[in-house]
Short mmCIF file of C-alpha atoms in Angstrom, two decimals:
data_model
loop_
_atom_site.label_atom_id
_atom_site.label_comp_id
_atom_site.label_asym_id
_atom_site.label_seq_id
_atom_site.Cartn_x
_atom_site.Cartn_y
_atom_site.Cartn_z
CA UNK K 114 0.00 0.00 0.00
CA UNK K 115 0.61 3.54 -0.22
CA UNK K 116 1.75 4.15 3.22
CA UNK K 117 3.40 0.98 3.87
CA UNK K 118 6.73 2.60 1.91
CA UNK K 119 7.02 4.61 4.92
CA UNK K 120 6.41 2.27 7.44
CA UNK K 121 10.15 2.40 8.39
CA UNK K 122 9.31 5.89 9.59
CA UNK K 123 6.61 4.86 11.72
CA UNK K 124 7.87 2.23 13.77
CA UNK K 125 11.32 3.53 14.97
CA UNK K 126 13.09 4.37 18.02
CA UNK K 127 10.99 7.67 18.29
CA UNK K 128 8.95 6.54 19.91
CA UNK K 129 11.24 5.89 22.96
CA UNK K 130 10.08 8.06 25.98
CA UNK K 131 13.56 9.01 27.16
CA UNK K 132 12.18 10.30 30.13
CA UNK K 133 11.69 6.91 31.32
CA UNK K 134 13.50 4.90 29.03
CA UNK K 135 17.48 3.62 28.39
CA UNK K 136 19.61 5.72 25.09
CA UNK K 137 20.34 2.19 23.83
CA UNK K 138 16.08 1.49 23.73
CA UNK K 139 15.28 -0.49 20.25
CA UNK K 140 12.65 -0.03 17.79
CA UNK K 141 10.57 -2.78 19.04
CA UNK K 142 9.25 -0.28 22.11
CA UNK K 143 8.72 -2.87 23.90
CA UNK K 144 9.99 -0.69 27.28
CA UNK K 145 6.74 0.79 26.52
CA UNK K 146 5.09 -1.23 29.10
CA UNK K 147 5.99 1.26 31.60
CA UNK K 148 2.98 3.84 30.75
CA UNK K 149 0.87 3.45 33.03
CA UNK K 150 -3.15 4.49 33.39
CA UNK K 151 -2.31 7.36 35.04
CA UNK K 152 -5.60 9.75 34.57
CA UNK K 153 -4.54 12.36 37.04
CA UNK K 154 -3.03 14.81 34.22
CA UNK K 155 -6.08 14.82 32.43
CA UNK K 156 -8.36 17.40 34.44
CA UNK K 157 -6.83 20.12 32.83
CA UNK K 158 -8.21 19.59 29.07
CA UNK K 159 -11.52 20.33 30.10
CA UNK K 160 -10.10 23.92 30.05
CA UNK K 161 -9.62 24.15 26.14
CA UNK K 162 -12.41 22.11 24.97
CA UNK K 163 -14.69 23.35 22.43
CA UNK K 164 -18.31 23.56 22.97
CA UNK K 165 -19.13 21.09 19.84
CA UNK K 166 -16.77 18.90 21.15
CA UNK K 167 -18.68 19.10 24.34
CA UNK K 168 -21.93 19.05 22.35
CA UNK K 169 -20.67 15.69 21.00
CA UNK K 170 -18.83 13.32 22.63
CA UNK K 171 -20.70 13.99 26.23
CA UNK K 172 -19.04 13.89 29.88
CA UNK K 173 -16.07 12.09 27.77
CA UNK K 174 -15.25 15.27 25.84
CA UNK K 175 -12.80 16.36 27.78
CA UNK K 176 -10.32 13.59 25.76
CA UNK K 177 -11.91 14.21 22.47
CA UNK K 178 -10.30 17.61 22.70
CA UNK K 179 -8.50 18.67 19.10
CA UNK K 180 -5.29 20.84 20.69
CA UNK K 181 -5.41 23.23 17.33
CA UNK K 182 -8.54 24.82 19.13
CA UNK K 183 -6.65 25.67 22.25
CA UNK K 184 -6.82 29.24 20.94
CA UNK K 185 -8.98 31.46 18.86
CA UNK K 186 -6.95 32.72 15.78
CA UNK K 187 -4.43 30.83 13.83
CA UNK K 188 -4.77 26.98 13.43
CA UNK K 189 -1.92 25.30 16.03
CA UNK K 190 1.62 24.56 15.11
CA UNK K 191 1.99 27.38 12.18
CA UNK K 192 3.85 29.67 15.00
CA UNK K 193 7.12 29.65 16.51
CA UNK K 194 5.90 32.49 19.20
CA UNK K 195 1.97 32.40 20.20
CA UNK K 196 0.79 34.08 23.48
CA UNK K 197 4.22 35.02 24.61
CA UNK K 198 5.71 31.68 24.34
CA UNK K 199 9.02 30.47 22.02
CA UNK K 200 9.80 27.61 20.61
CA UNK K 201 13.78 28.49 20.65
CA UNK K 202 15.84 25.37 19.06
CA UNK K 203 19.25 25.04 19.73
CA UNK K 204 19.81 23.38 16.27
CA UNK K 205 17.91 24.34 13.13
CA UNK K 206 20.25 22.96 10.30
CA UNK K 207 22.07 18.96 11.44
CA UNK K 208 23.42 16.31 9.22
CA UNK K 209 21.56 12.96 8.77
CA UNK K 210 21.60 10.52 11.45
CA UNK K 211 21.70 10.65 15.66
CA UNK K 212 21.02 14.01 16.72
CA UNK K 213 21.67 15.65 20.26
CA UNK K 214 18.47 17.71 20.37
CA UNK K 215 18.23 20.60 22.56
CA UNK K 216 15.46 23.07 22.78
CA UNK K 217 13.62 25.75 25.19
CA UNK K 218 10.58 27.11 25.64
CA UNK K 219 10.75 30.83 26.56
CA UNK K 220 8.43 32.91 28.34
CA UNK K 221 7.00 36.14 28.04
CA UNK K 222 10.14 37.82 29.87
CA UNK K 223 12.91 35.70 27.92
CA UNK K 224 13.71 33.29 30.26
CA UNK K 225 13.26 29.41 30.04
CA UNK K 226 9.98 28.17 31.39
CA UNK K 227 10.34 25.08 33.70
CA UNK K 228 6.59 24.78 35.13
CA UNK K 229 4.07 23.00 32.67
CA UNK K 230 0.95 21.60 33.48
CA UNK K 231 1.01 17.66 32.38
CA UNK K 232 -1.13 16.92 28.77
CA UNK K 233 -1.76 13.37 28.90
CA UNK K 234 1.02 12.15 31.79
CA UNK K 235 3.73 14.23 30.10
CA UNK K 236 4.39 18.30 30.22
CA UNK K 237 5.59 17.98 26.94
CA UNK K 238 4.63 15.89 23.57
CA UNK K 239 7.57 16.83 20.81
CA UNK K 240 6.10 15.93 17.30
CA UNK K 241 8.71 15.77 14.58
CA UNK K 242 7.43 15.58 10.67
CA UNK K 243 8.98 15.82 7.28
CA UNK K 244 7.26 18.36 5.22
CA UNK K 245 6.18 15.65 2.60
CA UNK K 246 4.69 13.99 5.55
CA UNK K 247 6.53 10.45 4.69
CA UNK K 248 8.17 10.49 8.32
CA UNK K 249 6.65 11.40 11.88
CA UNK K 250 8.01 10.90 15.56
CA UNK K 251 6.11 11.36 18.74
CA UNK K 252 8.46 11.24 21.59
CA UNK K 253 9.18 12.68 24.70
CA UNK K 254 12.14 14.72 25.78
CA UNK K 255 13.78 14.80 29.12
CA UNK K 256 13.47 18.44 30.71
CA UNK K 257 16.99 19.27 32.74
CA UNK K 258 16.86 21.99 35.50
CA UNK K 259 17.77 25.21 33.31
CA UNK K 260 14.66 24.22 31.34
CA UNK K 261 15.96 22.92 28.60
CA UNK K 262 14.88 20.15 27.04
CA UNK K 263 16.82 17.35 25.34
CA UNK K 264 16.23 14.08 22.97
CA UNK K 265 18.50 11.77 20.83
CA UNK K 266 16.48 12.21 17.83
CA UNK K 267 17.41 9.55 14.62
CA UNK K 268 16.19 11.59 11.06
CA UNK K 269 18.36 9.43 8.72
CA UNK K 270 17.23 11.40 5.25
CA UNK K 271 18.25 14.66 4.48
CA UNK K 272 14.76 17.16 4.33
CA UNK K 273 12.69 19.71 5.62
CA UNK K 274 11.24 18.98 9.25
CA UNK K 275 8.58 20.43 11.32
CA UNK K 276 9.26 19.93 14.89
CA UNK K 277 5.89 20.91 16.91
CA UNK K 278 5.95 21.11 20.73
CA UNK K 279 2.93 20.24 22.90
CA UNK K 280 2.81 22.32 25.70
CA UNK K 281 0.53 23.70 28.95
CA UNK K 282 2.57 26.71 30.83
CA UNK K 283 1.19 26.69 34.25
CA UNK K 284 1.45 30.62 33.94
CA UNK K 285 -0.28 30.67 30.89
CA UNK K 286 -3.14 28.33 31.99
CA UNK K 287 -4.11 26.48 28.91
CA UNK K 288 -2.36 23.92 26.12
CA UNK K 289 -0.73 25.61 22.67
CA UNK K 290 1.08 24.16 20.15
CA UNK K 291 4.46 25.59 18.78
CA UNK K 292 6.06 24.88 15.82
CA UNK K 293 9.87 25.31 14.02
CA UNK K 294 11.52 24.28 10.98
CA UNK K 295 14.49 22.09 11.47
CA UNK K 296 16.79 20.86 8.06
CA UNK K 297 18.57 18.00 7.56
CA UNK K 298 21.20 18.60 5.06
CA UNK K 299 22.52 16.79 2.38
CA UNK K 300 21.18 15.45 -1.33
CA UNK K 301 17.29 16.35 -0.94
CA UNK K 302 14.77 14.50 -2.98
CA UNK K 303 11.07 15.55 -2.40
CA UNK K 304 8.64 12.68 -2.53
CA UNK K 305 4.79 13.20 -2.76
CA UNK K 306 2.44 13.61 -0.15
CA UNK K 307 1.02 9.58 -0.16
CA UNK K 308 -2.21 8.96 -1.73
CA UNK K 309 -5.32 8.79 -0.12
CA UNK K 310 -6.40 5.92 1.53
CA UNK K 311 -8.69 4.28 3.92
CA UNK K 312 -6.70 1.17 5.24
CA UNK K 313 -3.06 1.07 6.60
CA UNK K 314 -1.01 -1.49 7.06
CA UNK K 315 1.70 -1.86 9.90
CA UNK K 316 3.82 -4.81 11.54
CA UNK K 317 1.00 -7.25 10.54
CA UNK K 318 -1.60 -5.00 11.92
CA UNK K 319 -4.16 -3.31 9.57
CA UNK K 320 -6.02 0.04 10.60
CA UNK K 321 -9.13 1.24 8.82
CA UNK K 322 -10.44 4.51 9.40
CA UNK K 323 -14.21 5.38 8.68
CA UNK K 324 -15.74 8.94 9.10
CA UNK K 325 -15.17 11.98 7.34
CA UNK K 326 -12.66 14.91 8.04
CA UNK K 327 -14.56 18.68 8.01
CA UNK K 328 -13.85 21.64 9.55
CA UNK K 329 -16.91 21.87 11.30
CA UNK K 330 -15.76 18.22 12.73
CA UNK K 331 -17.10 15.20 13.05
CA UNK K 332 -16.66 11.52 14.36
CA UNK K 333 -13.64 9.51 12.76
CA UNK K 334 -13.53 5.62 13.90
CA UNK K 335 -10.30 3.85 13.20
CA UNK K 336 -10.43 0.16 14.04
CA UNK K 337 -7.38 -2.32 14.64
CA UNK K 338 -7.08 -5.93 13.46
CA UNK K 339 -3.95 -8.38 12.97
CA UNK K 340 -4.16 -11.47 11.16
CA UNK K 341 -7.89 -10.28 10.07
CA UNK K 342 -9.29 -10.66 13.62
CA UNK K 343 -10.40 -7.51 15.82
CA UNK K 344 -8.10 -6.44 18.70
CA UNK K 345 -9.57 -6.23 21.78
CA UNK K 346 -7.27 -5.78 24.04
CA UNK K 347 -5.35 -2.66 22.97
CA UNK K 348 -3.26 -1.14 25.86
CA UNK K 349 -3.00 2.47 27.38
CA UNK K 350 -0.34 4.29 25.59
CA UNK K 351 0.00 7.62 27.66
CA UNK K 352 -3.05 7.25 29.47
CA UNK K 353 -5.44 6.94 26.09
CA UNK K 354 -6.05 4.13 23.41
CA UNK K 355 -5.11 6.29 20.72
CA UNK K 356 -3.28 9.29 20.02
CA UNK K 357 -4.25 10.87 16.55
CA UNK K 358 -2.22 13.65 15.22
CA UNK K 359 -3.12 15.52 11.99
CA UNK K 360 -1.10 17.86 9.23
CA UNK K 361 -2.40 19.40 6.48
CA UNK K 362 -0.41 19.08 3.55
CA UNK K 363 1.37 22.54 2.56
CA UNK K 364 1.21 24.81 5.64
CA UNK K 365 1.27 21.37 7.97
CA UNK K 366 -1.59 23.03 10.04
CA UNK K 367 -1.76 20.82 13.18
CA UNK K 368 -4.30 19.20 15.13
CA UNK K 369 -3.89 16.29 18.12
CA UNK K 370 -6.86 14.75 19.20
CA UNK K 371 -7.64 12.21 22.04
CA UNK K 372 -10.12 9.43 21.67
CA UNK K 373 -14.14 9.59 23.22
CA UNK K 374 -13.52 8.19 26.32
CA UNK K 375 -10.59 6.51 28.82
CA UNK K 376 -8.79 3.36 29.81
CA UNK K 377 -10.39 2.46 33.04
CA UNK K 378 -13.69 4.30 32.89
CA UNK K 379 -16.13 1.34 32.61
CA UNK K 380 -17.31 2.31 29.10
CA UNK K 381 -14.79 2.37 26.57
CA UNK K 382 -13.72 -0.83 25.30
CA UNK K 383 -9.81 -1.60 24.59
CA UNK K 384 -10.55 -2.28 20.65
CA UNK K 385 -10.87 -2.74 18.01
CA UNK K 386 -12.51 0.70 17.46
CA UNK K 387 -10.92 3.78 18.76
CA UNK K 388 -12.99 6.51 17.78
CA UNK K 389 -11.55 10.80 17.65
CA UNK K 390 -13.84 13.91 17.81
CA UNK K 391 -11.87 15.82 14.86
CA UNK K 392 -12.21 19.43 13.32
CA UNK K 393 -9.33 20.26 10.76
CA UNK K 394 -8.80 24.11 10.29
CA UNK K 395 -10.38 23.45 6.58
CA UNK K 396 -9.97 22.48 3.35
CA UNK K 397 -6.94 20.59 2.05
CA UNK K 398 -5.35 17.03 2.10
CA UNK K 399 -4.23 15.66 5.39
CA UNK K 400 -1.85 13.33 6.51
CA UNK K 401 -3.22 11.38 9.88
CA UNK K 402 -0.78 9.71 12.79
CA UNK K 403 -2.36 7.14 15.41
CA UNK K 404 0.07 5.70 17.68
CA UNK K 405 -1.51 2.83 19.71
CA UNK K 406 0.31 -0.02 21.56
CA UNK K 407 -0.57 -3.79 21.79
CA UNK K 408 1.88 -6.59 23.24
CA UNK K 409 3.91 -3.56 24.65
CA UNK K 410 4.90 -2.14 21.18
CA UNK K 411 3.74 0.71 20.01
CA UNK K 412 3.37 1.58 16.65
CA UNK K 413 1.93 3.88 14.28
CA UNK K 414 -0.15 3.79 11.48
CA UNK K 415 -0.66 6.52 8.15
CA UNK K 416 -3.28 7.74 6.44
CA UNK K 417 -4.21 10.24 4.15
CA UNK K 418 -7.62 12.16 3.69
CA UNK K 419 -9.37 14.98 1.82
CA UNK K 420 -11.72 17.10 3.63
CA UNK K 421 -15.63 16.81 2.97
CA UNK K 422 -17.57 20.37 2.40
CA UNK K 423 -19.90 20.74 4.74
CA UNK K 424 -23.18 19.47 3.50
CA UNK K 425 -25.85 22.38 2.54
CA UNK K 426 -29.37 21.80 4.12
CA UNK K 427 -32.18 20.47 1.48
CA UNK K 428 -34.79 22.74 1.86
CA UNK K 429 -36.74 20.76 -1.34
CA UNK K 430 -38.15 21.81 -4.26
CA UNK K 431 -39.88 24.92 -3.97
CA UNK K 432 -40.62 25.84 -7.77
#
């Protein structure tokens, strides 16, 4: 398939939550058995979650929230400075390979910023994308005391990047997204955004997704099999069953959702169907990310989508 070209780029060591986890930690994730069902960092999303979203999903909104709606304005991720706050890399230009990266977040007065709120058991989700949207990493960097943060990240092609930060400053009270360009030199040759498709295919497990995207959102449902059976026992991967992170193609306008519901709460199964509240900022192609774990591994399957206008009200013939 389409996306399974890439699926060296969606099953790496990038996954590896360094906070937690050993430099020498392999592609297989398995490590990852040490997130745990920890729901205590999730009060704070009720704070940014929209009132359709709300509307929607019910008393599970709250982890249904899309973070590009944290903030009227400007979809998330297209800024490197929003409400005060910097994304300030230490590196913008590295060769191919292991990279040492460093990064701050600055505050409205200059200085590093060392007090986040936690967004899903971490205080900060680093999101790393080529442009083309043929490579992603969601991984977790280790925060030292002068506030800045620090990741072995491994981008072997040469490219344009996107690196998008996740963050809640406590000061600041609510979630935002920041975004920077990082290049990787060396002989650059651009691929096409992947075709659009409905079914994914990664480490013997196929994903479907059903549901349309729209700007004025609706329900997508992705469901997990391996081997053609359902899974039903899909595991908590930073306190959620799914983490789905969308990028339109050209400005890579960014939007991370949570599923409908939690691990734990009595109501929302463990698979096959994981199912996302989504609004994308409007029209365009996206690229979609969902990282879920089973067997300890987590992995990540690709898809990509048009939007679908918004459907005009029959009002019937009145000639």
């Amino acid at each position: 398939m389409t996306t399974n070209a890439h699926a060296g780029h969606h099953t790496h060591a990038g996954h590896a939550d360094t906070a937690t986890q050993p430099a020498g930690h392999q592609d297989n994730h398995a490590a990852h058995g040490i997130d745990t069902n920890d729901h205590a960092a999730h009060q704070h999303h009720g704070k940014h979650t929209a009132p359709e979203q709300a509307a929607s999903t019910g008393e599970h909104a709250n982890h249904g929230d899309a973070h590009a709606g944290h903030a009227a304005g400007a979809p998330g991720g297209l800024l490197v400075t929003q409400d005060g706050y910097t994304l300030d890399l230490e590196t913008t230009i590295a060769e191919p390979g292991g990279i040492d990266f460093r990064f701050r977040i600055l505050g409205p007065d200059g200085t590093a910023v060392t007090e986040f709120d936690p967004i899903h058991d971490r205080e900060l989700h680093l999101i790393v994308a080529r442009r083309e949207l043929t490579g992603f990493w969601h991984v977790h960097p280790v925060r030292e005391a002068n506030g800045t943060w620090a990741i072995r990240l491994d981008l072997p092609e040469a490219g344009a990047y996107r690196v998008f930060t996740d963050i809640a400053p406590r000061a600041l009270g609510r979630t935002i997204t920041l975004g920077a360009d990082l290049a990787i030199a060396g002989h650059y040759a651009p691929q096409p955004v992947p075709s659009v498709a409905r079914a994914t295919e990664v480490d013997g497990y196929e994903v479907t997704v059903d549901g349309e995207l729209r700007a004025e959102g609706d329900l997508l449902t992705l469901t997990v099999r391996k081997n053609g059976e359902p899974v039903t026992d899909l595991q908590p991967y930073l306190a959620a069953f799914g983490h789905l992170v969308i990028l339109r193609a050209g400005d890579l306008a960014y939007v991370h959702v949570h599923p409908n519901g939690e691990p734990g709460d009595g109501i929302t199964p463990s698979g096959p169907e994981i199912t996302f509240h989504t609004a994308v900022p409007g029209p365009g192609t996206y690229r979609l990310f969902l990282d879920f774990k089973h067997n300890d591994i987590v992995r990540t399957s690709a898809f990509t989508l048009t939007t679908t206008p918004q459907q005009a009200p029959d009002h019937g013939n009145h000639h």
